[in-house]
Short mmCIF file of C-alpha atoms and ligand atoms in Angstrom, two decimals:
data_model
loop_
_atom_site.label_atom_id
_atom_site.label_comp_id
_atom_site.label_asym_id
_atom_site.label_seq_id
_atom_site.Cartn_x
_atom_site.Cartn_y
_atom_site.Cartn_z
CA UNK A 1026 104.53 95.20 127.64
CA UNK A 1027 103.88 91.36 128.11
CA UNK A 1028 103.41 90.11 124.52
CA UNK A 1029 104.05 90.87 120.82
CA UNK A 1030 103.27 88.91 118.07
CA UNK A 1031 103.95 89.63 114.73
CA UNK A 1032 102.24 87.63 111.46
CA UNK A 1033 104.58 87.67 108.24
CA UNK A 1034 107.85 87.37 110.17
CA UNK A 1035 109.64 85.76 107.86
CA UNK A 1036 109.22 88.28 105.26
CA UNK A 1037 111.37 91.08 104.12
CA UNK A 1038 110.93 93.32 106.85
CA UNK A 1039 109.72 90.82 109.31
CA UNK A 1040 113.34 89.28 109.89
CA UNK A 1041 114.71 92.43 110.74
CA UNK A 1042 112.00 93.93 112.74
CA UNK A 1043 111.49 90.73 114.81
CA UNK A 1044 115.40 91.11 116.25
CA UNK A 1045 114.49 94.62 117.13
CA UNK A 1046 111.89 94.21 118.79
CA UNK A 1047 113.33 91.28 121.02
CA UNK A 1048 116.37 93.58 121.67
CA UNK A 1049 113.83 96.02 122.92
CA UNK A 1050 111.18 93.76 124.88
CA UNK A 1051 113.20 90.63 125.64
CA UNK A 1052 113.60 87.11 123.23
CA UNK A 1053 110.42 85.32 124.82
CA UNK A 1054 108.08 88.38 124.66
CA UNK A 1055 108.79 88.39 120.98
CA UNK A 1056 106.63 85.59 119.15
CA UNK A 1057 107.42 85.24 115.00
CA UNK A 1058 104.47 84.54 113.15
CA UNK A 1059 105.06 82.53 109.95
CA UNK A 1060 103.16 80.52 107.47
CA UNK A 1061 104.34 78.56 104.24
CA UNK A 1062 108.21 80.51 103.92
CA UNK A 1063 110.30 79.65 107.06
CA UNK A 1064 112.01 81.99 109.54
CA UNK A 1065 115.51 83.21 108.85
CA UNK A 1066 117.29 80.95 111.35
CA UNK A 1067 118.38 84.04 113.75
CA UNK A 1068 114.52 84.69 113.69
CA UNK A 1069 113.39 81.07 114.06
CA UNK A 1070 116.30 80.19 117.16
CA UNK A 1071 116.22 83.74 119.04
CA UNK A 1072 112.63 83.43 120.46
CA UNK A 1073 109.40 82.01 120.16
CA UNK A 1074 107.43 81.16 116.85
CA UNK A 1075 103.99 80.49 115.58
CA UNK A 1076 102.20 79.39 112.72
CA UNK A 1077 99.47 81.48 111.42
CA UNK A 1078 97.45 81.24 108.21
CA UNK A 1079 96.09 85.05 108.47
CA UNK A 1080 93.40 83.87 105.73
CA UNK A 1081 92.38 81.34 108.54
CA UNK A 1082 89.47 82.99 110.42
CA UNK A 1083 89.67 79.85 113.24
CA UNK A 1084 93.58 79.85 113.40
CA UNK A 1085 93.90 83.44 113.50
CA UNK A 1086 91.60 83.47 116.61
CA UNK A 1087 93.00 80.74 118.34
CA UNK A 1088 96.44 82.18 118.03
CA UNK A 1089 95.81 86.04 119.36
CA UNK A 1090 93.54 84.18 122.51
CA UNK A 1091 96.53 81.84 123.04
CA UNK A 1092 99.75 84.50 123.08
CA UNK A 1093 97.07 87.70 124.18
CA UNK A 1094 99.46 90.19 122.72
CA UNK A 1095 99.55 93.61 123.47
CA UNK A 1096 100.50 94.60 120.38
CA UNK A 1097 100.65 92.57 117.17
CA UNK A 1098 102.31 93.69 114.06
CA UNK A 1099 100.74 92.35 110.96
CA UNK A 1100 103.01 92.10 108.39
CA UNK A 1101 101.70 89.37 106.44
CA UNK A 1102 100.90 90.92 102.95
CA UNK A 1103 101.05 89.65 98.88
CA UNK A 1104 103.00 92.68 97.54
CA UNK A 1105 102.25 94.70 94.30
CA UNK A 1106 103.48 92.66 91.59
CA UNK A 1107 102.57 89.62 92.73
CA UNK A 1108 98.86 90.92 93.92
CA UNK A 1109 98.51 91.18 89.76
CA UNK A 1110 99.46 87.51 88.95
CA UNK A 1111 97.31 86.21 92.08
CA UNK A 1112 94.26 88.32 92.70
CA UNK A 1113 92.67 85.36 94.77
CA UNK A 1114 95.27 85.16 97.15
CA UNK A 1115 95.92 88.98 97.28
CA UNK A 1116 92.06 89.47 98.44
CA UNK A 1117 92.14 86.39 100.76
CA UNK A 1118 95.36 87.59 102.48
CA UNK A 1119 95.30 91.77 101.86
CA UNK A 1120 92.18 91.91 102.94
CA UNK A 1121 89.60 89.23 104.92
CA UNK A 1122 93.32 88.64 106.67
CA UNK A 1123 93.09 91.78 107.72
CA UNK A 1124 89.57 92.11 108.86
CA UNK A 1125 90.66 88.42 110.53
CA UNK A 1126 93.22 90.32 112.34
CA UNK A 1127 91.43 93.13 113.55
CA UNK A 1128 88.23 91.45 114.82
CA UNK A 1129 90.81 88.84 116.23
CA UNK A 1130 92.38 92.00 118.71
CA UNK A 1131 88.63 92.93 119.37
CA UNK A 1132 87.77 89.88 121.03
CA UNK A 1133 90.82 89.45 123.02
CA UNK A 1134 91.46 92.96 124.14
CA UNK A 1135 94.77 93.72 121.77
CA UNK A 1136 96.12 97.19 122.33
CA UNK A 1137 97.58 98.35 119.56
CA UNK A 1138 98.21 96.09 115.87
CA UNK A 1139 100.22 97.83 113.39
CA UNK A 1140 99.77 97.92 109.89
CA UNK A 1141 102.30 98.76 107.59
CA UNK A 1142 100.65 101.02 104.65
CA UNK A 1143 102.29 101.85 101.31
CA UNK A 1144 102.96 104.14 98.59
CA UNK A 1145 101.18 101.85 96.63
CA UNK A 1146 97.99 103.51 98.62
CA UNK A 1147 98.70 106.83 96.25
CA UNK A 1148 97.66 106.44 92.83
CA UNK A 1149 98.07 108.50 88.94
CA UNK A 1150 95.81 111.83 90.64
CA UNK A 1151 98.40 112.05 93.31
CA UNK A 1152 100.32 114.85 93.45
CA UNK A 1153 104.22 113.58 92.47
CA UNK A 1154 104.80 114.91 96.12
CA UNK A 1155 102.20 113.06 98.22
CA UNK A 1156 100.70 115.52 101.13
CA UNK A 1157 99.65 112.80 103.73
CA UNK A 1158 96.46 113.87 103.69
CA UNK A 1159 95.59 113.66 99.64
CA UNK A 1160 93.40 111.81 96.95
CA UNK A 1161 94.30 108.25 97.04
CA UNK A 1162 92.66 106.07 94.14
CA UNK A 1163 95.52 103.15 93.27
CA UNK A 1164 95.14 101.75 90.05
CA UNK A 1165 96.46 97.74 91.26
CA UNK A 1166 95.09 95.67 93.58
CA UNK A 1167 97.74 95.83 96.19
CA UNK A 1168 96.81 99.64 96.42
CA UNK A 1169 93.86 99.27 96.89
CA UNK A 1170 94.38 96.62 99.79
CA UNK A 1171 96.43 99.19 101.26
CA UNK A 1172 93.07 102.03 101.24
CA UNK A 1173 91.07 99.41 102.72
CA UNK A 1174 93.91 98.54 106.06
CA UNK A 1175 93.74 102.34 106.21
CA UNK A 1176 90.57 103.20 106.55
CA UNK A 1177 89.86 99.88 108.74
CA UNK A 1178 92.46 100.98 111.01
CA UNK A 1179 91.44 104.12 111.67
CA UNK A 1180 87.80 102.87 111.83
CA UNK A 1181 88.51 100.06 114.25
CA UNK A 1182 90.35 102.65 116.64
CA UNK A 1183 87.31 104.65 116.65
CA UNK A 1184 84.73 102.12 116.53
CA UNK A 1185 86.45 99.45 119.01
CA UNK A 1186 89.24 101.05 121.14
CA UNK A 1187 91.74 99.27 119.73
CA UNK A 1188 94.69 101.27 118.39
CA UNK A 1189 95.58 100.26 115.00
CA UNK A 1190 98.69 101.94 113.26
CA UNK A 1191 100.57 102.66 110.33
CA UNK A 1192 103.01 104.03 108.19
CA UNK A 1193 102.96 104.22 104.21
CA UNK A 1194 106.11 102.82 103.58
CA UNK A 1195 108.04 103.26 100.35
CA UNK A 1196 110.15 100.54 98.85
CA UNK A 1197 112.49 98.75 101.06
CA UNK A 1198 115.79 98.26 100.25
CA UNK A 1199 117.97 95.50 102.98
CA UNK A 1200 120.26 92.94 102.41
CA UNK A 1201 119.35 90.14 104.91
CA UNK A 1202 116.34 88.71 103.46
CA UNK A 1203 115.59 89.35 99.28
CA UNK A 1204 112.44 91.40 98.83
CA UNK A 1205 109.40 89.56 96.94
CA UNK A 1206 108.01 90.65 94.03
CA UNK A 1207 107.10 94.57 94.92
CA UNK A 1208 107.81 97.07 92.14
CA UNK A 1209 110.91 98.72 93.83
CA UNK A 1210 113.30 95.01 94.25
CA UNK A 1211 115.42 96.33 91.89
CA UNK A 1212 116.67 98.83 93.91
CA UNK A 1213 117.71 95.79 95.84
CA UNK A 1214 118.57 93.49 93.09
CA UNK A 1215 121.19 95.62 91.75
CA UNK A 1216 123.63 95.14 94.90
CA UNK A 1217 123.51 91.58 94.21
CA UNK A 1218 124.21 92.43 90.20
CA UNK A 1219 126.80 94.45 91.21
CA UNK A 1220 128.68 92.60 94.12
CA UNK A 1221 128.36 88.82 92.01
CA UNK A 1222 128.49 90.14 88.24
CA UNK A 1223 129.58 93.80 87.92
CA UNK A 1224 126.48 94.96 86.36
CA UNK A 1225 122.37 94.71 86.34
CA UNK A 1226 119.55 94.36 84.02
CA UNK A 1227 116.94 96.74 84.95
CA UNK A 1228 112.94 96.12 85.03
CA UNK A 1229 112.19 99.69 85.15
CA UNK A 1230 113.22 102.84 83.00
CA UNK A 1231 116.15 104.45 83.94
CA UNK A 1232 114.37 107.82 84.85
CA UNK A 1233 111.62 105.96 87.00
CA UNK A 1234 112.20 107.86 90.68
CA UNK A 1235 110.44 106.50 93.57
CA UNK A 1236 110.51 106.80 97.54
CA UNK A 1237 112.36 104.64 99.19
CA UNK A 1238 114.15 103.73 102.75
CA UNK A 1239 116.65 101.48 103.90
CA UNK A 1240 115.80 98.49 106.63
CA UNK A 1241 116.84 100.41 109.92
CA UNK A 1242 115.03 103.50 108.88
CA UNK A 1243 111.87 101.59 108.38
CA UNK A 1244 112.35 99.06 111.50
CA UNK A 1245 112.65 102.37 113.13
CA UNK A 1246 109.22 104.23 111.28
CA UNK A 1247 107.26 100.80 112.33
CA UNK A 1248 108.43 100.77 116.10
CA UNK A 1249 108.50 104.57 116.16
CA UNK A 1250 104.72 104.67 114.81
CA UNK A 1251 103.25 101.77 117.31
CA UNK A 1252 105.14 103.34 120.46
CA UNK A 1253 104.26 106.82 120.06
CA UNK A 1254 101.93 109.01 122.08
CA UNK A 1255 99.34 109.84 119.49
CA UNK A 1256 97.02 111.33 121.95
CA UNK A 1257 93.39 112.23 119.56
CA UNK A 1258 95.55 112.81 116.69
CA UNK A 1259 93.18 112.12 113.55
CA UNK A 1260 96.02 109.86 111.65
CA UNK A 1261 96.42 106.68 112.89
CA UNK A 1262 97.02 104.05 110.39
CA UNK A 1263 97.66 106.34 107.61
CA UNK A 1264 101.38 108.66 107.95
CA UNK A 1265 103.42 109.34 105.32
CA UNK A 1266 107.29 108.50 106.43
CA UNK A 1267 110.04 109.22 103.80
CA UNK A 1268 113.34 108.95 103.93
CA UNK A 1269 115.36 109.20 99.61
CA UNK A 1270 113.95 109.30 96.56
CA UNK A 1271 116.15 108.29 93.25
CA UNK A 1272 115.30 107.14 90.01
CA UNK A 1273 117.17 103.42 88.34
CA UNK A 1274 119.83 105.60 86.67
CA UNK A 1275 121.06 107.93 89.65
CA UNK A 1276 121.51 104.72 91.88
CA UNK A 1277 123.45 103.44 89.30
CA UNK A 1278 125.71 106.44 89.20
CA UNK A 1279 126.34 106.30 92.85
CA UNK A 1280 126.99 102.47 92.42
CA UNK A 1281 129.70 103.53 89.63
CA UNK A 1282 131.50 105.83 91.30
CA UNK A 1283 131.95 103.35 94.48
CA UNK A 1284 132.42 100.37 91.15
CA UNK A 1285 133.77 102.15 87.98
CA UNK A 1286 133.44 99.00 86.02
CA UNK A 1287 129.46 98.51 86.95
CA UNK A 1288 127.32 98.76 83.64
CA UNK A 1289 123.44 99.35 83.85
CA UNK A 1290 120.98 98.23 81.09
CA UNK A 1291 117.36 98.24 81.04
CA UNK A 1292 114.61 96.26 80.12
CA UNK A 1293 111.06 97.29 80.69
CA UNK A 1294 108.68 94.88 82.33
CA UNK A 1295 105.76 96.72 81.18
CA UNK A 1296 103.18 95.16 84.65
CA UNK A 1297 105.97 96.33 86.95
CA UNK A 1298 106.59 99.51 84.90
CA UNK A 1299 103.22 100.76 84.91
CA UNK A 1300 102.59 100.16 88.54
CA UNK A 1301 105.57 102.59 89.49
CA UNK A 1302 104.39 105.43 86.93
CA UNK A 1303 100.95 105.26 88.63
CA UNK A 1304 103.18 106.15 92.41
CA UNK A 1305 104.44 109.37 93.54
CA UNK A 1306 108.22 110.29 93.70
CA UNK A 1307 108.14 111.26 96.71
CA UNK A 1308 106.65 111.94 100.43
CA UNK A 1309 105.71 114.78 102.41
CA UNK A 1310 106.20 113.15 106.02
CA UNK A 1311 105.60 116.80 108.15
CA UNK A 1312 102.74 114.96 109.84
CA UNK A 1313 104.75 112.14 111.12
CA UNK A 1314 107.52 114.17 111.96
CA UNK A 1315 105.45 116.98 114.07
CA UNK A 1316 103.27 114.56 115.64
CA UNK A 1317 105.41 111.72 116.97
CA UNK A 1318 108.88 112.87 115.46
CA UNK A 1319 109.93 110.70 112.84
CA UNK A 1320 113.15 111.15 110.97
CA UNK A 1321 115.35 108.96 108.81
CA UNK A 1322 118.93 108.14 109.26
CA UNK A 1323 120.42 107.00 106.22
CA UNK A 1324 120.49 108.87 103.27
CA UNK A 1325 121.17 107.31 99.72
CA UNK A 1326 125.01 107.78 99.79
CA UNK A 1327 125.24 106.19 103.55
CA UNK A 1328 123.03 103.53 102.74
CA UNK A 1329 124.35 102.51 99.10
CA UNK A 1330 127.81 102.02 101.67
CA UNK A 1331 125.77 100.26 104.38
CA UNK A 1332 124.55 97.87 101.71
CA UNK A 1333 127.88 97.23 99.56
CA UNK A 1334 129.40 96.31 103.29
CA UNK A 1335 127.17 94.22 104.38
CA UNK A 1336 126.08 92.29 101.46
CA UNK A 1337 129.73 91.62 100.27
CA UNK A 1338 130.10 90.00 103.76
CA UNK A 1339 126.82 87.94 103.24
CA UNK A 1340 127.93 87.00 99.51
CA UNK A 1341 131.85 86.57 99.79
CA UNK A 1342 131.59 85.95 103.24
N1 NAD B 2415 109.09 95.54 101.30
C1 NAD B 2415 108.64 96.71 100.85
O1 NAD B 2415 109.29 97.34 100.00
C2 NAD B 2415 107.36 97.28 101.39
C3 NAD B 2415 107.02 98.59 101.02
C4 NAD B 2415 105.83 99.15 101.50
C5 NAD B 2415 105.03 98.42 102.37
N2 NAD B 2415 105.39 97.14 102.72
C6 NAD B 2415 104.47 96.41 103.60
O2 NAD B 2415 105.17 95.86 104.72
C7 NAD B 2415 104.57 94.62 105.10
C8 NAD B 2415 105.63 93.53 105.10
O3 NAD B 2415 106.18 93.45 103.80
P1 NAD B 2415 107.43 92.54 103.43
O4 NAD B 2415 108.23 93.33 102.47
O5 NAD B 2415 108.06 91.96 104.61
O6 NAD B 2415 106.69 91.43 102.57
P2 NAD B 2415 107.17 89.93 102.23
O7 NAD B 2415 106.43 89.50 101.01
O8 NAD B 2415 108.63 89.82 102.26
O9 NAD B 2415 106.58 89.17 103.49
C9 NAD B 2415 105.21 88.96 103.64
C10 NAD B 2415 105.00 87.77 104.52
O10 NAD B 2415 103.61 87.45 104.50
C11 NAD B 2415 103.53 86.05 104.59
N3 NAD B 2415 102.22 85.56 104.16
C12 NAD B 2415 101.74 85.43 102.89
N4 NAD B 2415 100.52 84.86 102.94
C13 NAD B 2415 100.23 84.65 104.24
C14 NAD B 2415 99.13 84.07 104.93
N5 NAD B 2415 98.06 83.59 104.28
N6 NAD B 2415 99.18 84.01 106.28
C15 NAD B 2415 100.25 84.46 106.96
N7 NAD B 2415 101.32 84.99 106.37
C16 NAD B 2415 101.32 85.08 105.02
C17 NAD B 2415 104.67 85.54 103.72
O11 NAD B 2415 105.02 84.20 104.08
C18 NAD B 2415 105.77 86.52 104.07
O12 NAD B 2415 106.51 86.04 105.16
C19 NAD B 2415 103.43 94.38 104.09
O13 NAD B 2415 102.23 94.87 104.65
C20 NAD B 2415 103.82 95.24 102.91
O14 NAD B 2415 102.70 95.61 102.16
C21 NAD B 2415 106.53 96.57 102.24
#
């Protein structure tokens, strides 16, 4: 492995995945894409950087035939709620950056680019427990973005040679960097509620369950996916990974029993709302798991600890 860049680093996941993956292949192999929102400062002094508008066809070009990665991991993305607000940007970067991307790793020989995928890709005529393999017609915009990086990524690998993959990850919940506006921040939110005021105001009903996974699981989902020997395997760009699945009240109960004093209340931001009733509660991950062994670590009671210890630290210092 020579080079990896990765566009969106100083997102959500990209601050923790870029540390992993210079742990892995060396500082200076590691090079953090950003754009407007800067690095996290271990991101931005622990290697190389880059800037790179992915809705800039020119920049995007002369950035992949300057680093030649072997893989790059394209993180940059407008999530779900935000998609709704800003359809203009959510097409421009969900989807020509993505065709940008792509034809980008044609020209200059990229291996592999990874593609992070969603449960946002499921929609309403989803069964609650999404097979990986299933109807997908998402009712939002980001959704559908999510389709479309799909199907291009398993049409590029057959078409071109180059080996685009993915996982559908559910919401993320960390405590380095704050999620920004997806649908499932306030499974995130609420640790800061809790640690700085004893209590949280929630956007969706308390009986809304969802997938989600904590940081290191999906670090681990997003390495695990790009390394693994896929041999002709049909999926490519398109595995189901889970990991828990809770609904607004039953984190809060876990939360209270760690924090009697914590009190919950709701109220229902219908746009957010409506995007979560239209996703599944859950995933059925058997195809990940028999074809290149994926398997979470943290379940919710290990990770609602992970989270209380770490962002205490970060908060109270
Ligand atoms: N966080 C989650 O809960 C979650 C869940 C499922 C899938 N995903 C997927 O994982 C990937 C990363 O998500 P994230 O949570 O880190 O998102 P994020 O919003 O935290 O980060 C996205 C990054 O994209 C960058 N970006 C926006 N416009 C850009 C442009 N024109 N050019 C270059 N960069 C641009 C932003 O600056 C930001 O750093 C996305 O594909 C997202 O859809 C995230």
């Amino acid at each position: 492995m020579n080079k990896i860049l990765v566009t969106g680093a100083s997102g959500q996941i990209g601050s923790e995945l870029v540390p992993a993956l210079r742990a892995k292949y060396s500082d200076e192999n590691v090079i953090a894409g950003w754009r407007r929102k800067p690095l996290t400062d271990e991101v931005a002094v622990g290697g190389p950087s880059v800037h790179i508008d992915v809705t800039n066809r020119a920049e995007v070009e002369k950035v992949v035939k300057s680093i030649k990665p072997d893989y790059i991991y394209h993180l940059s993305s407008i999530l779900s709620a935000s998609a709704e607000l800003n359809r203009q940007a959510a097409y421009a970067v969900n989807f020509e950056g993505v065709f940008n991307v792509l034809e980008a790793a044609v020209a200059n020989k990229t291996a592999r680019v990874v593609i992070p995928s969603s449960i946002g890709a499921f929609g309403p005529e989803t069964p609650r427990i999404a097979p990986n393999d299933t109807i997908q017609k998402p009712t939002g915009l980001y959704g559908i973005s999510k389709v479309f990086g799909e199907l291009m990524g398993n049409y590029y690998y057959s078409a071109t040679g180059v080996d685009v993959r993915g996982v559908r990850l559910p919401g993320i919940i960390s405590w380095k960097v704050e999620p920004a506006a997806g649908t499932t921040d306030y499974a995130v939110a609420i640790f800061y509620g809790a640690i700085l005021e004893c209590r949280y105001t929630c956007y969706l009903g308390p009986d809304t369950r969802l997938p989600m996974m904590y940081m290191p699981d999906a670090v681990n989902s997003l390495i695990g996916v790009a390394e693994a020997d896929l041999g002709d395997s049909r999926h490519r760009a398109d595995f189901n990974v889970n990991a828990v699945s809770f609904t607004p009240s039953e984190l809060a109960a876990v939360i209270k029993k760690r924090m009697p004093e914590f009190e919950m209340t709701y109220e229902v931001d219908p746009l957010r709302q409506a995007i979560a009733d239209s996703w599944p509660d859950a995933l059925d991950d058997s195809v990940a798991r028999e074809e290149w062994g994926w398997s979470p670590q943290f379940e919710l009671a290990t990770m609602v600890e992970d989270m209380f210890t770490n962002l205490t630290k970060k908060l109270k210092g």
